[in-house]
Short mmCIF file of C-alpha atoms in Angstrom, two decimals:
data_model
loop_
_atom_site.label_atom_id
_atom_site.label_comp_id
_atom_site.label_asym_id
_atom_site.label_seq_id
_atom_site.Cartn_x
_atom_site.Cartn_y
_atom_site.Cartn_z
CA GLN A 1140 25.38 56.15 7.73
CA GLU A 1141 24.66 56.90 4.10
CA ALA A 1142 22.02 58.77 2.14
CA TRP A 1143 21.36 59.37 -1.53
CA GLU A 1144 18.86 61.17 -3.70
CA SER A 1145 18.14 60.75 -7.41
CA THR A 1146 16.12 62.90 -9.78
CA TRP A 1147 15.43 62.64 -13.49
CA GLU A 1148 13.45 64.43 -16.15
CA TYR A 1149 13.10 64.35 -19.91
CA ALA A 1150 11.36 66.03 -22.83
CA SER A 1151 10.94 64.58 -26.30
CA VAL A 1152 9.54 65.56 -29.69
CA PHE A 1153 8.52 62.97 -32.26
CA ASN A 1154 7.59 63.22 -35.92
CA SER A 1155 7.72 61.05 -39.04
CA LYS A 1156 7.79 61.48 -42.84
CA LEU A 1157 10.82 63.77 -42.82
CA PRO A 1158 11.95 64.79 -46.32
CA SER A 1159 15.31 63.06 -45.91
CA ASP A 1160 17.33 60.98 -43.47
CA GLU A 1161 19.71 63.92 -43.32
CA VAL A 1162 16.99 66.21 -41.91
CA HIS A 1163 16.82 66.02 -38.11
CA ASN A 1164 14.30 68.79 -37.49
CA PRO A 1165 10.95 67.31 -36.30
CA ALA A 1166 9.13 70.48 -37.37
CA LEU A 1167 9.82 69.60 -41.03
CA GLY A 1168 8.07 66.23 -40.85
CA ALA A 1169 4.66 65.61 -42.42
CA GLY A 1170 3.51 63.04 -39.87
CA ASP A 1171 1.64 63.37 -36.59
CA PRO A 1172 3.94 65.27 -34.17
CA LYS A 1173 3.95 64.17 -30.55
CA ILE A 1174 5.44 65.73 -27.43
CA GLY A 1175 6.52 63.70 -24.42
CA ALA A 1176 7.79 64.68 -21.01
CA GLY A 1177 8.35 63.10 -17.64
CA PHE A 1178 10.09 63.51 -14.31
CA GLY A 1179 10.65 61.64 -11.09
CA SER A 1180 12.76 61.37 -7.97
CA SER A 1181 13.65 58.96 -5.20
CA SER A 1182 15.78 58.97 -2.07
CA MET A 1183 16.99 56.65 0.65
CA ALA A 1184 18.71 57.01 4.01
CA SER A 1185 20.38 54.18 5.97
CA PHE A 1186 22.02 53.66 9.35
CA PHE A 1187 23.99 50.48 9.96
CA THR A 1188 26.41 48.81 12.32
CA ARG A 1189 28.53 45.66 12.31
CA GLU A 1190 30.37 43.92 15.14
CA ASN A 1191 32.94 41.14 14.59
CA TYR A 1192 34.43 38.75 17.13
CA ASN A 1193 37.34 36.34 16.60
CA TYR A 1194 38.51 33.98 19.32
CA ASP A 1195 41.87 32.28 18.66
CA ASN A 1196 41.16 31.94 14.94
CA ARG A 1197 38.72 29.17 15.80
CA TYR A 1198 35.41 30.85 16.64
CA TYR A 1199 33.98 33.77 14.70
CA LEU A 1200 30.82 35.83 15.20
CA THR A 1201 29.36 38.71 13.21
CA TYR A 1202 26.30 40.82 13.98
CA THR A 1203 24.84 43.37 11.56
CA TYR A 1204 21.93 45.77 11.92
CA ARG A 1205 20.65 48.36 9.49
CA TYR A 1206 17.77 50.82 9.60
CA ASP A 1207 16.57 52.01 6.20
CA GLY A 1208 14.13 54.62 4.97
CA SER A 1209 12.91 54.86 1.37
CA SER A 1210 10.79 57.46 -0.41
CA ASN A 1211 9.10 54.59 -2.28
CA PHE A 1212 6.84 54.11 0.76
CA GLY A 1213 4.31 56.41 2.37
CA PRO A 1214 5.07 58.45 5.50
CA ASP A 1215 3.62 55.83 7.88
CA ASN A 1216 5.80 52.90 6.67
CA ARG A 1217 8.90 54.55 5.32
CA TRP A 1218 11.40 53.05 7.81
CA ALA A 1219 12.27 49.46 8.70
CA GLY A 1220 15.09 47.67 10.57
CA PHE A 1221 16.88 44.43 9.62
CA HIS A 1222 19.14 42.15 11.68
CA SER A 1223 21.61 39.39 10.80
CA VAL A 1224 23.89 37.07 12.77
CA ALA A 1225 26.58 34.74 11.41
CA GLY A 1226 29.14 32.49 13.03
CA SER A 1227 31.72 29.88 12.13
CA TRP A 1228 33.99 27.30 13.74
CA ARG A 1229 37.34 26.50 12.10
CA PHE A 1230 37.81 23.10 13.68
CA THR A 1231 41.11 22.41 11.88
CA ASN A 1232 42.70 24.92 14.26
CA GLU A 1233 41.76 22.79 17.26
CA LYS A 1234 44.65 21.02 18.99
CA TRP A 1235 43.20 17.59 18.38
CA MET A 1236 43.31 18.25 14.60
CA LYS A 1237 47.01 19.13 14.42
CA ASP A 1238 48.14 15.53 13.80
CA LEU A 1239 45.89 15.12 10.74
CA GLN A 1240 48.36 16.43 8.18
CA TRP A 1241 46.17 15.46 5.21
CA TRP A 1242 43.27 17.62 6.45
CA SER A 1243 44.24 21.18 5.51
CA ASN A 1244 40.99 23.08 6.11
CA GLY A 1245 37.73 22.53 7.94
CA LYS A 1246 35.12 25.14 8.77
CA LEU A 1247 31.49 24.92 9.85
CA ARG A 1248 29.37 27.99 9.12
CA PHE A 1249 25.89 29.12 10.07
CA GLY A 1250 23.92 32.29 9.53
CA TRP A 1251 20.57 33.95 9.93
CA GLY A 1252 19.64 37.31 8.52
CA GLN A 1253 17.06 39.69 7.20
CA THR A 1254 17.27 41.96 4.19
CA GLY A 1255 14.79 44.54 2.96
CA ASN A 1256 13.43 45.17 -0.50
CA SER A 1257 12.07 48.56 -1.58
CA ASN A 1258 12.27 47.99 -5.33
CA ILE A 1259 8.75 48.94 -6.31
CA GLY A 1260 9.18 52.32 -8.00
CA GLY A 1261 8.38 55.80 -6.85
CA TYR A 1262 4.93 56.85 -5.65
CA ALA A 1263 3.47 53.34 -5.93
CA TRP A 1264 1.67 54.04 -2.64
CA GLY A 1265 -0.22 56.98 -4.18
CA SER A 1266 -2.47 57.39 -7.21
CA SER A 1267 -1.13 59.13 -10.29
CA ILE A 1268 -3.10 60.57 -13.18
CA SER A 1269 -3.01 59.44 -16.80
CA ARG A 1270 -4.71 60.75 -19.88
CA MET A 1271 -7.19 58.82 -22.00
CA PRO A 1272 -8.59 59.91 -25.38
CA SER A 1273 -12.39 59.90 -25.64
CA SER A 1274 -15.08 60.90 -28.13
CA LEU A 1275 -15.43 64.18 -26.22
CA GLY A 1276 -11.74 64.96 -26.35
CA MET A 1277 -8.78 64.22 -24.08
CA GLY A 1278 -9.79 62.96 -20.66
CA TYR A 1279 -7.88 62.32 -17.46
CA ARG A 1280 -8.33 59.50 -14.98
CA PRO A 1281 -6.53 57.76 -12.11
CA ALA A 1282 -3.80 55.45 -13.45
CA ASN A 1283 -3.83 53.11 -10.47
CA ILE A 1284 -5.53 52.33 -7.17
CA ALA A 1285 -3.60 53.85 -4.24
CA ASN A 1286 -2.38 51.91 -1.19
CA THR A 1287 -0.80 54.06 1.53
CA ALA A 1288 -0.24 50.99 3.73
CA ILE A 1289 2.49 49.56 1.49
CA LYS A 1290 5.71 48.76 3.39
CA TRP A 1291 9.10 47.06 3.11
CA GLU A 1292 9.34 43.49 1.90
CA THR A 1293 11.38 41.33 4.30
CA GLN A 1294 13.53 38.42 3.19
CA GLU A 1295 14.66 36.08 5.96
CA GLN A 1296 17.29 33.43 5.32
CA PHE A 1297 18.98 30.61 7.24
CA ASN A 1298 22.30 29.19 6.03
CA LEU A 1299 24.37 26.19 7.05
CA GLY A 1300 27.70 25.59 5.35
CA LEU A 1301 30.70 23.27 5.47
CA ASP A 1302 34.17 23.97 4.00
CA LEU A 1303 36.60 21.06 3.71
CA GLY A 1304 40.14 21.02 2.33
CA PHE A 1305 42.46 18.05 1.97
CA PHE A 1306 46.05 17.40 0.90
CA GLU A 1307 47.21 21.02 1.09
CA ASP A 1308 43.97 22.18 -0.57
CA ARG A 1309 44.39 20.02 -3.65
CA LEU A 1310 40.90 18.76 -2.91
CA ASN A 1311 38.28 21.23 -1.66
CA LEU A 1312 34.60 20.72 -0.97
CA VAL A 1313 32.10 23.47 -0.13
CA VAL A 1314 28.50 22.60 0.77
CA ASP A 1315 25.83 25.22 1.49
CA ALA A 1316 22.23 24.57 2.49
CA TYR A 1317 19.77 27.44 2.77
CA TYR A 1318 16.17 28.29 3.52
CA LYS A 1319 14.84 31.67 2.43
CA LYS A 1320 11.40 33.10 3.08
CA SER A 1321 10.17 36.32 1.50
CA GLU A 1322 7.31 37.93 3.40
CA ASP A 1323 5.18 40.99 2.66
CA MET A 1324 6.13 40.60 -0.99
CA LEU A 1325 5.91 43.74 -3.08
CA MET A 1326 3.57 43.09 -6.00
CA SER A 1327 0.31 44.08 -7.62
CA MET A 1328 -2.85 42.74 -6.00
CA GLN A 1329 -4.45 39.95 -8.03
CA LEU A 1330 -7.98 41.18 -8.69
CA PRO A 1331 -10.78 39.73 -10.85
CA SER A 1332 -11.25 41.20 -14.32
CA TYR A 1333 -14.50 42.95 -13.39
CA MET A 1334 -12.45 45.35 -11.24
CA GLY A 1335 -11.14 46.88 -14.47
CA THR A 1336 -7.52 45.99 -13.67
CA GLN A 1337 -6.93 43.60 -16.56
CA GLY A 1338 -6.69 44.07 -20.31
CA ASN A 1339 -5.01 46.67 -22.49
CA GLY A 1340 -2.63 48.88 -20.52
CA SER A 1341 -3.96 52.04 -22.20
CA SER A 1342 -7.38 51.61 -20.62
CA ALA A 1343 -6.95 49.26 -17.65
CA LEU A 1344 -6.83 50.68 -14.13
CA ALA A 1345 -3.63 49.38 -12.51
CA ALA A 1346 -4.26 47.26 -9.41
CA PRO A 1347 -2.87 48.59 -6.12
CA LYS A 1348 0.68 47.62 -5.30
CA GLY A 1349 1.33 46.36 -1.82
CA ASN A 1350 2.50 43.46 0.35
CA TYR A 1351 0.41 40.58 -0.88
CA GLY A 1352 2.24 37.30 -0.50
CA SER A 1353 5.05 35.12 0.80
CA ILE A 1354 7.42 32.73 -0.99
CA GLU A 1355 9.91 30.18 0.28
CA ASN A 1356 13.08 29.00 -1.44
CA LYS A 1357 15.22 26.16 -0.14
CA GLY A 1358 18.18 24.55 -1.74
CA LEU A 1359 21.60 22.99 -1.71
CA GLU A 1360 24.76 24.22 -3.44
CA ILE A 1361 27.85 22.04 -3.82
CA THR A 1362 31.25 23.12 -5.12
CA LEU A 1363 34.06 20.62 -5.72
CA ASP A 1364 37.47 22.09 -6.54
CA VAL A 1365 40.29 19.64 -7.31
CA HIS A 1366 43.86 19.86 -8.60
CA PRO A 1367 44.75 16.32 -9.71
CA PHE A 1368 48.07 17.28 -11.33
CA VAL A 1369 50.37 20.08 -10.13
CA GLY A 1370 53.70 19.31 -11.84
CA GLU A 1371 54.82 20.14 -15.35
CA PHE A 1372 51.38 19.05 -16.48
CA GLN A 1373 48.64 20.81 -14.45
CA TRP A 1374 44.93 20.17 -14.27
CA ASP A 1375 42.51 22.33 -12.29
CA SER A 1376 38.85 21.27 -12.17
CA ASN A 1377 35.89 23.04 -10.59
CA LEU A 1378 32.37 21.59 -10.50
CA GLN A 1379 29.37 23.53 -9.16
CA ILE A 1380 25.87 22.11 -8.85
CA SER A 1381 22.81 23.86 -7.42
CA PHE A 1382 19.43 22.51 -6.33
CA ASN A 1383 16.54 24.85 -5.55
CA ARG A 1384 12.86 24.37 -4.74
CA ASN A 1385 10.42 27.23 -4.26
CA LYS A 1386 6.80 27.49 -3.21
CA LEU A 1387 4.18 30.22 -3.13
CA LEU A 1388 3.11 30.09 0.53
CA SER A 1389 0.35 32.69 0.59
CA LEU A 1390 -1.28 35.34 -1.54
CA SER A 1391 -3.62 38.10 -0.42
CA GLY A 1392 -6.47 39.44 -2.50
CA THR A 1393 -9.50 37.62 -3.77
CA GLU A 1394 -10.39 34.09 -2.70
CA ASN A 1395 -8.35 31.39 -4.49
CA ALA A 1396 -6.05 34.10 -5.87
CA ASN A 1397 -3.04 33.12 -7.95
CA LEU A 1398 -0.36 34.80 -10.04
CA VAL A 1399 -1.03 34.73 -13.78
CA GLY A 1400 1.58 35.06 -16.53
CA TYR A 1401 0.67 35.76 -20.15
CA GLY A 1402 2.18 34.76 -23.48
CA GLN A 1403 0.75 37.14 -26.04
CA TRP A 1404 -2.28 39.32 -25.40
CA SER A 1405 -4.66 37.26 -23.26
CA ASP A 1406 -2.99 33.83 -23.57
CA VAL A 1407 -2.57 32.52 -20.01
CA VAL A 1408 0.53 30.32 -20.07
CA CYS A 1409 1.80 30.32 -16.46
CA VAL A 1410 -0.14 30.15 -13.19
CA SER A 1411 1.51 30.29 -9.76
CA GLU A 1412 -0.88 28.70 -7.26
CA VAL A 1413 -0.61 28.83 -3.48
CA GLY A 1414 1.12 25.71 -2.22
CA LYS A 1415 2.90 25.06 -5.53
CA SER A 1416 6.06 26.15 -7.30
CA LEU A 1417 6.20 29.45 -9.17
CA TYR A 1418 5.58 29.89 -12.90
CA ASN A 1419 4.07 26.44 -13.59
CA PHE A 1420 2.71 26.08 -17.11
CA TYR A 1421 -1.06 25.89 -17.24
CA GLY A 1422 -3.46 24.50 -19.83
CA TYR A 1423 -4.97 21.30 -21.17
CA GLU A 1424 -3.19 17.96 -21.05
CA VAL A 1425 -3.15 16.13 -24.39
CA VAL A 1426 -3.67 12.36 -24.15
CA GLY A 1427 -3.71 11.67 -27.89
CA VAL A 1428 -6.00 12.23 -30.89
CA TYR A 1429 -9.43 10.85 -31.66
CA GLU A 1430 -8.56 7.88 -33.86
CA SER A 1431 -12.08 7.01 -35.04
CA LEU A 1432 -15.75 7.84 -34.56
CA GLU A 1433 -15.95 5.12 -31.93
CA ASP A 1434 -13.09 6.79 -30.05
CA ILE A 1435 -14.96 10.13 -30.05
CA MET A 1436 -18.17 8.58 -28.76
CA ASN A 1437 -16.44 6.59 -26.01
CA SER A 1438 -14.38 9.52 -24.71
CA PRO A 1439 -15.41 12.47 -22.50
CA LYS A 1440 -17.51 14.83 -24.59
CA ALA A 1441 -15.53 17.49 -26.42
CA GLU A 1442 -16.71 21.08 -26.35
CA LYS A 1443 -17.69 20.87 -30.04
CA TYR A 1444 -19.54 17.56 -29.76
CA PRO A 1445 -22.72 17.94 -31.92
CA ALA A 1446 -25.91 18.00 -29.87
CA ASP A 1447 -27.83 16.39 -32.74
CA GLY A 1448 -25.18 13.73 -33.35
CA VAL A 1449 -24.38 15.01 -36.85
CA PHE A 1450 -20.63 15.47 -37.30
CA ASN A 1451 -19.06 17.95 -39.71
CA ARG A 1452 -15.31 18.24 -40.16
CA SER A 1453 -15.50 22.06 -40.38
CA ASN A 1454 -17.82 22.73 -37.44
CA THR A 1455 -17.62 19.87 -34.92
CA VAL A 1456 -15.02 17.67 -33.30
CA TRP A 1457 -13.56 15.29 -35.88
CA VAL A 1458 -11.31 12.28 -36.20
CA GLY A 1459 -7.70 13.47 -35.87
CA ASP A 1460 -8.52 16.27 -33.44
CA LEU A 1461 -6.73 16.42 -30.10
CA LYS A 1462 -8.16 14.47 -27.20
CA PHE A 1463 -7.72 16.28 -23.87
CA LYS A 1464 -7.66 14.78 -20.40
CA ASP A 1465 -10.84 15.01 -18.34
CA VAL A 1466 -9.06 16.25 -15.22
CA ASN A 1467 -12.14 16.68 -13.01
CA GLU A 1468 -13.69 13.48 -14.39
CA ASP A 1469 -17.12 15.03 -15.06
CA GLY A 1470 -17.35 13.48 -18.51
CA VAL A 1471 -17.04 16.85 -20.30
CA ILE A 1472 -13.99 18.70 -21.63
CA ASP A 1473 -14.20 22.38 -20.66
CA ALA A 1474 -12.23 25.16 -18.97
CA ASN A 1475 -12.38 23.31 -15.65
CA ASP A 1476 -10.01 20.68 -17.08
CA GLN A 1477 -7.07 23.07 -17.34
CA THR A 1478 -4.27 21.89 -15.09
CA ASP A 1479 -0.61 22.13 -14.11
CA LEU A 1480 1.58 21.19 -17.11
CA GLY A 1481 4.98 21.21 -15.44
CA SER A 1482 7.58 23.62 -14.16
CA PRO A 1483 9.99 25.76 -16.19
CA LEU A 1484 12.37 25.71 -13.20
CA PRO A 1485 15.13 23.07 -13.31
CA LYS A 1486 15.65 20.37 -10.72
CA PHE A 1487 19.32 21.35 -10.76
CA THR A 1488 21.82 23.43 -12.72
CA PHE A 1489 25.55 22.88 -13.01
CA GLY A 1490 28.79 24.30 -14.33
CA TRP A 1491 32.04 22.39 -14.86
CA ASN A 1492 35.26 24.26 -15.58
CA ASN A 1493 38.55 22.53 -16.47
CA THR A 1494 41.93 24.14 -17.12
CA PHE A 1495 44.93 22.18 -18.42
CA ARG A 1496 48.49 23.53 -18.62
CA TYR A 1497 51.56 21.97 -20.16
CA LYS A 1498 54.71 24.01 -20.47
CA ASN A 1499 53.59 27.13 -22.37
CA PHE A 1500 50.23 25.77 -23.53
CA ASP A 1501 46.93 26.21 -21.71
CA LEU A 1502 43.49 24.78 -22.52
CA ASN A 1503 40.22 25.74 -20.84
CA ILE A 1504 36.93 23.85 -21.30
CA PHE A 1505 33.72 25.02 -19.62
CA LEU A 1506 30.42 23.11 -19.69
CA ASN A 1507 27.11 24.17 -18.17
CA GLY A 1508 23.54 22.94 -18.22
CA SER A 1509 20.29 22.28 -16.44
CA TYR A 1510 18.03 19.30 -15.87
CA GLY A 1511 14.33 18.80 -15.28
CA ASN A 1512 12.87 22.07 -16.58
CA LYS A 1513 10.12 22.47 -19.15
CA VAL A 1514 9.99 24.98 -22.02
CA MET A 1515 6.87 26.16 -23.82
CA ASN A 1516 7.66 26.36 -27.53
CA TYR A 1517 5.40 29.34 -28.14
CA THR A 1518 6.97 29.93 -31.56
CA LEU A 1519 4.79 27.07 -32.85
CA LEU A 1520 1.66 28.91 -31.74
CA ALA A 1521 2.38 32.62 -31.92
CA GLY A 1522 0.61 34.37 -34.77
CA GLY A 1523 -2.67 32.45 -34.64
CA SER A 1524 -3.43 30.83 -37.98
CA GLY A 1525 0.00 31.93 -39.17
CA GLY A 1526 1.87 29.99 -36.50
CA ILE A 1527 4.41 27.46 -37.78
CA GLY A 1528 2.84 24.67 -35.74
CA THR A 1529 -0.86 25.46 -36.01
CA MET A 1530 -1.55 23.86 -39.43
CA ARG A 1531 -4.46 26.25 -40.04
CA SER A 1532 -3.09 27.97 -43.13
CA PRO A 1533 -2.10 26.47 -46.50
CA TRP A 1534 0.16 29.47 -47.16
CA VAL A 1535 2.52 29.22 -44.17
CA ASN A 1536 5.58 27.01 -43.79
CA GLN A 1537 5.20 24.52 -40.95
CA ASN A 1538 7.56 23.23 -38.32
CA LYS A 1539 8.83 19.72 -39.06
CA THR A 1540 7.31 18.37 -35.82
CA ALA A 1541 3.89 19.38 -37.17
CA THR A 1542 4.29 18.16 -40.74
CA ALA A 1543 5.99 14.88 -39.89
CA GLY A 1544 3.85 13.80 -36.97
CA HIS A 1545 0.36 15.18 -37.57
CA ALA A 1546 -2.64 12.87 -37.57
CA GLN A 1547 -2.99 11.32 -41.02
CA LEU A 1548 -6.54 10.34 -41.99
CA VAL A 1549 -7.17 7.34 -44.24
CA PRO A 1550 -10.40 5.53 -45.26
CA ILE A 1551 -11.34 2.44 -43.30
CA ASP A 1552 -12.85 0.83 -46.43
CA PRO A 1553 -11.24 2.23 -49.59
CA ASP A 1554 -13.64 0.27 -51.78
CA LYS A 1555 -16.77 1.70 -50.22
CA ALA A 1556 -18.98 3.51 -52.74
CA TYR A 1557 -19.72 7.19 -52.19
CA GLU A 1558 -22.68 9.10 -53.49
CA GLY A 1559 -21.85 12.75 -54.03
CA THR A 1560 -19.36 12.99 -51.14
CA ASN A 1561 -15.65 12.68 -50.43
CA TRP A 1562 -14.33 9.83 -48.29
CA TYR A 1563 -12.78 12.26 -45.80
CA ASP A 1564 -16.24 13.75 -45.13
CA ASP A 1565 -17.65 10.39 -43.98
CA ILE A 1566 -16.73 10.16 -40.31
CA GLU A 1567 -17.88 6.54 -40.16
CA ASN A 1568 -15.26 5.53 -42.70
CA ILE A 1569 -12.11 7.36 -41.57
CA ARG A 1570 -9.42 6.55 -39.06
CA VAL A 1571 -5.97 7.81 -38.03
CA ALA A 1572 -3.19 5.91 -39.78
CA ASN A 1573 -0.38 6.89 -37.39
CA SER A 1574 -1.94 5.70 -34.15
CA GLY A 1575 -0.44 7.20 -30.97
CA THR A 1576 0.40 10.64 -32.36
CA LYS A 1577 -0.32 13.72 -30.24
CA THR A 1578 -0.27 16.18 -33.13
CA PRO A 1579 -3.71 16.99 -34.61
CA ARG A 1580 -4.95 16.92 -38.18
CA PRO A 1581 -4.47 19.95 -40.47
CA THR A 1582 -7.66 22.03 -40.59
CA LEU A 1583 -8.47 25.57 -41.67
CA SER A 1584 -11.38 26.05 -39.26
CA ASP A 1585 -10.07 24.12 -36.22
CA PRO A 1586 -13.47 23.74 -34.48
CA ASN A 1587 -11.93 21.67 -31.66
CA ASP A 1588 -9.46 24.50 -30.89
CA ASN A 1589 -6.47 22.18 -31.20
CA ASP A 1590 -4.21 25.21 -30.82
CA ARG A 1591 -5.31 26.10 -27.31
CA ILE A 1592 -2.56 26.24 -24.66
CA SER A 1593 -1.81 22.59 -23.93
CA SER A 1594 0.94 20.09 -23.24
CA ARG A 1595 1.34 19.83 -27.02
CA PHE A 1596 3.64 22.87 -26.86
CA ILE A 1597 5.50 21.85 -23.67
CA GLU A 1598 8.93 20.27 -24.21
CA ASP A 1599 11.84 19.05 -22.13
CA GLY A 1600 14.26 21.97 -21.68
CA SER A 1601 17.17 20.02 -20.17
CA TYR A 1602 20.50 20.65 -21.85
CA ILE A 1603 24.28 20.37 -21.64
CA ARG A 1604 26.20 23.10 -23.44
CA ILE A 1605 29.86 23.31 -24.41
CA LYS A 1606 29.97 26.90 -23.27
CA ASN A 1607 33.58 27.80 -23.91
CA ILE A 1608 36.81 26.29 -25.25
CA ALA A 1609 39.99 28.37 -25.17
CA LEU A 1610 43.45 27.29 -26.31
CA GLY A 1611 46.44 29.54 -25.69
CA TYR A 1612 50.21 29.65 -26.04
CA THR A 1613 52.44 31.97 -24.01
CA PHE A 1614 55.73 32.75 -25.72
CA PRO A 1615 58.91 32.21 -23.64
CA LYS A 1616 60.42 35.31 -22.08
CA LYS A 1617 63.72 34.84 -23.87
CA TRP A 1618 61.97 35.09 -27.24
CA ILE A 1619 60.18 38.37 -26.57
CA SER A 1620 62.45 40.24 -24.14
CA LYS A 1621 64.53 41.76 -26.94
CA ALA A 1622 61.38 43.37 -28.33
CA LYS A 1623 60.73 44.99 -24.92
CA ILE A 1624 57.62 42.81 -24.49
CA GLU A 1625 56.91 41.53 -21.01
CA ASN A 1626 54.26 38.97 -21.97
CA LEU A 1627 52.86 37.65 -25.26
CA ARG A 1628 50.04 35.12 -25.49
CA LEU A 1629 48.34 33.82 -28.62
CA TYR A 1630 44.86 32.30 -28.20
CA ALA A 1631 41.85 30.86 -30.01
CA ASN A 1632 38.42 30.76 -28.41
CA ILE A 1633 35.06 29.15 -29.23
CA GLN A 1634 31.91 30.13 -27.34
CA ASN A 1635 28.70 28.05 -27.37
CA LEU A 1636 30.15 25.35 -29.58
CA TYR A 1637 27.32 22.83 -29.20
CA THR A 1638 24.22 22.17 -27.09
CA PHE A 1639 23.00 18.67 -26.30
CA THR A 1640 19.21 18.84 -25.87
CA LYS A 1641 15.91 17.28 -26.91
CA TYR A 1642 14.28 20.70 -27.28
CA THR A 1643 13.14 21.31 -30.87
CA GLY A 1644 13.39 25.11 -30.73
CA TYR A 1645 16.48 27.19 -31.33
CA ASP A 1646 17.71 27.46 -27.75
CA PRO A 1647 16.50 25.76 -24.53
CA GLU A 1648 18.07 28.43 -22.31
CA VAL A 1649 15.03 30.71 -22.28
CA GLY A 1650 14.68 32.28 -18.81
CA ALA A 1651 12.14 34.99 -17.99
CA SER A 1652 9.77 36.18 -20.72
CA THR A 1653 10.41 39.55 -22.35
CA GLN A 1654 6.76 39.77 -23.46
CA ASP A 1655 5.11 39.83 -20.03
CA SER A 1656 5.94 43.02 -18.13
CA THR A 1657 4.58 41.55 -14.87
CA GLY A 1658 7.54 39.16 -14.58
CA LEU A 1659 5.20 36.22 -13.92
CA THR A 1660 6.06 34.26 -17.08
CA TYR A 1661 9.11 32.02 -17.21
CA GLY A 1662 10.38 29.42 -19.68
CA LEU A 1663 8.32 30.76 -22.60
CA ASP A 1664 10.16 30.66 -25.93
CA ASN A 1665 8.41 33.36 -27.94
CA GLY A 1666 11.21 33.86 -30.42
CA ARG A 1667 14.19 34.53 -28.18
CA TYR A 1668 17.27 35.19 -30.28
CA PRO A 1669 19.34 31.98 -30.15
CA THR A 1670 22.75 31.99 -28.51
CA PRO A 1671 25.32 32.37 -31.31
CA THR A 1672 28.47 30.31 -31.73
CA THR A 1673 31.44 32.69 -31.72
CA TYR A 1674 34.96 31.93 -32.98
CA SER A 1675 37.67 34.37 -32.00
CA PHE A 1676 41.45 34.62 -32.26
CA GLY A 1677 43.70 37.12 -30.57
CA LEU A 1678 46.92 38.26 -28.98
CA ASN A 1679 47.50 39.47 -25.42
CA ILE A 1680 50.56 41.73 -25.32
CA THR A 1681 52.02 43.37 -22.20
CA PHE A 1682 54.82 45.92 -22.54
#
């Protein structure tokens, strides 16, 4: 049995415009002083038991049960119990395996278990109060919608594993397959905007937290550990590869609810739909650019198609603008044509570690990578007209993918006479020179909204990285013993030497977004600091 309790509190005073950096007294500042304070507490109590059984070093069984109570839940749902059972069969200890000298280890494993999750913060089941400035002075309002029915999230997992060892464990293979289902997931209810639960955090009413969904994860993990050389020259190699697929099984709340992840402000970049994988990118699919007036007229009608048939390059769709896919095939491009643009989750990830030793030298090389994931290069878009891929400002440097590949307009008939107009204003006499591009024309007004969230900003995030190279030399004992040194090793190390990738941003290894506090945005590169290459040299000395 165990129990713990945690409490915290703070008080702060803030001011600006101090007379000097050496002055640390907020009362001497000329700015707007602010006072902050807060407090909180949490506690948990647990009871648990475990029973183990071993029969002749061949059959093993383990049973575990725990009963947990957390202050993060209301009085009616504070406690929950969780079971798990695991077993294994070491078949290499069977009599009929004794004659197979080359087979050094064999074990079959299985397991089923439940674990609980209470990580939702204190007093999420109640309604706290927050302040809100108003024209009549400071006001106070509920900060969130209460939900006293909130309870533990349960994660149930099945495992099946196989351990194999050959030739005195010079060759080892470990295979694990798993299926994990998370039920009664702890999250905020997905409510429509008219409920007042979306928008700026200073004024929005937080949606109730509760148990609103279920997710499944299933996958395969393979580890191959080999020792090809074990003499004076040694080589140890370890390869790990992981496959995982997940799916949002259900989601409570409004009809057709989904989980929405944001880029900046109100930019919806990820949507997790029931029946699909988590965090999928969401937007319009680009199929090319309008290459001529005929192309515009023969394509599904753009949102800025002129009702009177009079085109204007500053106010209507124009040659060189992006052409989006008519997903619902209604002949019109609108919000209903937004669709799944791919997953930021990889099809598999891997790591490969190799260590070589010869006499007193050792060399370690570690590679890692992922395959099949998408990355949204949000750095091209962030900042609106100031984005380095938007081409809506003549004063901002542009990304090379935008400047080199954008739609280039040329006259169809250069010799055609113009009366008081420029050739690029005559839509009947312009075409795109670089046919097949998916990067739009430069335009200050962008009436077609070429910079909307679309597949234009989605890139392949697969990569292989030389993660670490380390070369070392250990000095012989007879050289260092007179100096009373037990061990002396000189080494040089390089981290993140090179990354092989097609991604045009700084670093394809993006992960979860730091912009979206909901944790529903993944694979969004909004300016993540790139992984640096580090060179280091050193000595390890033991006396």
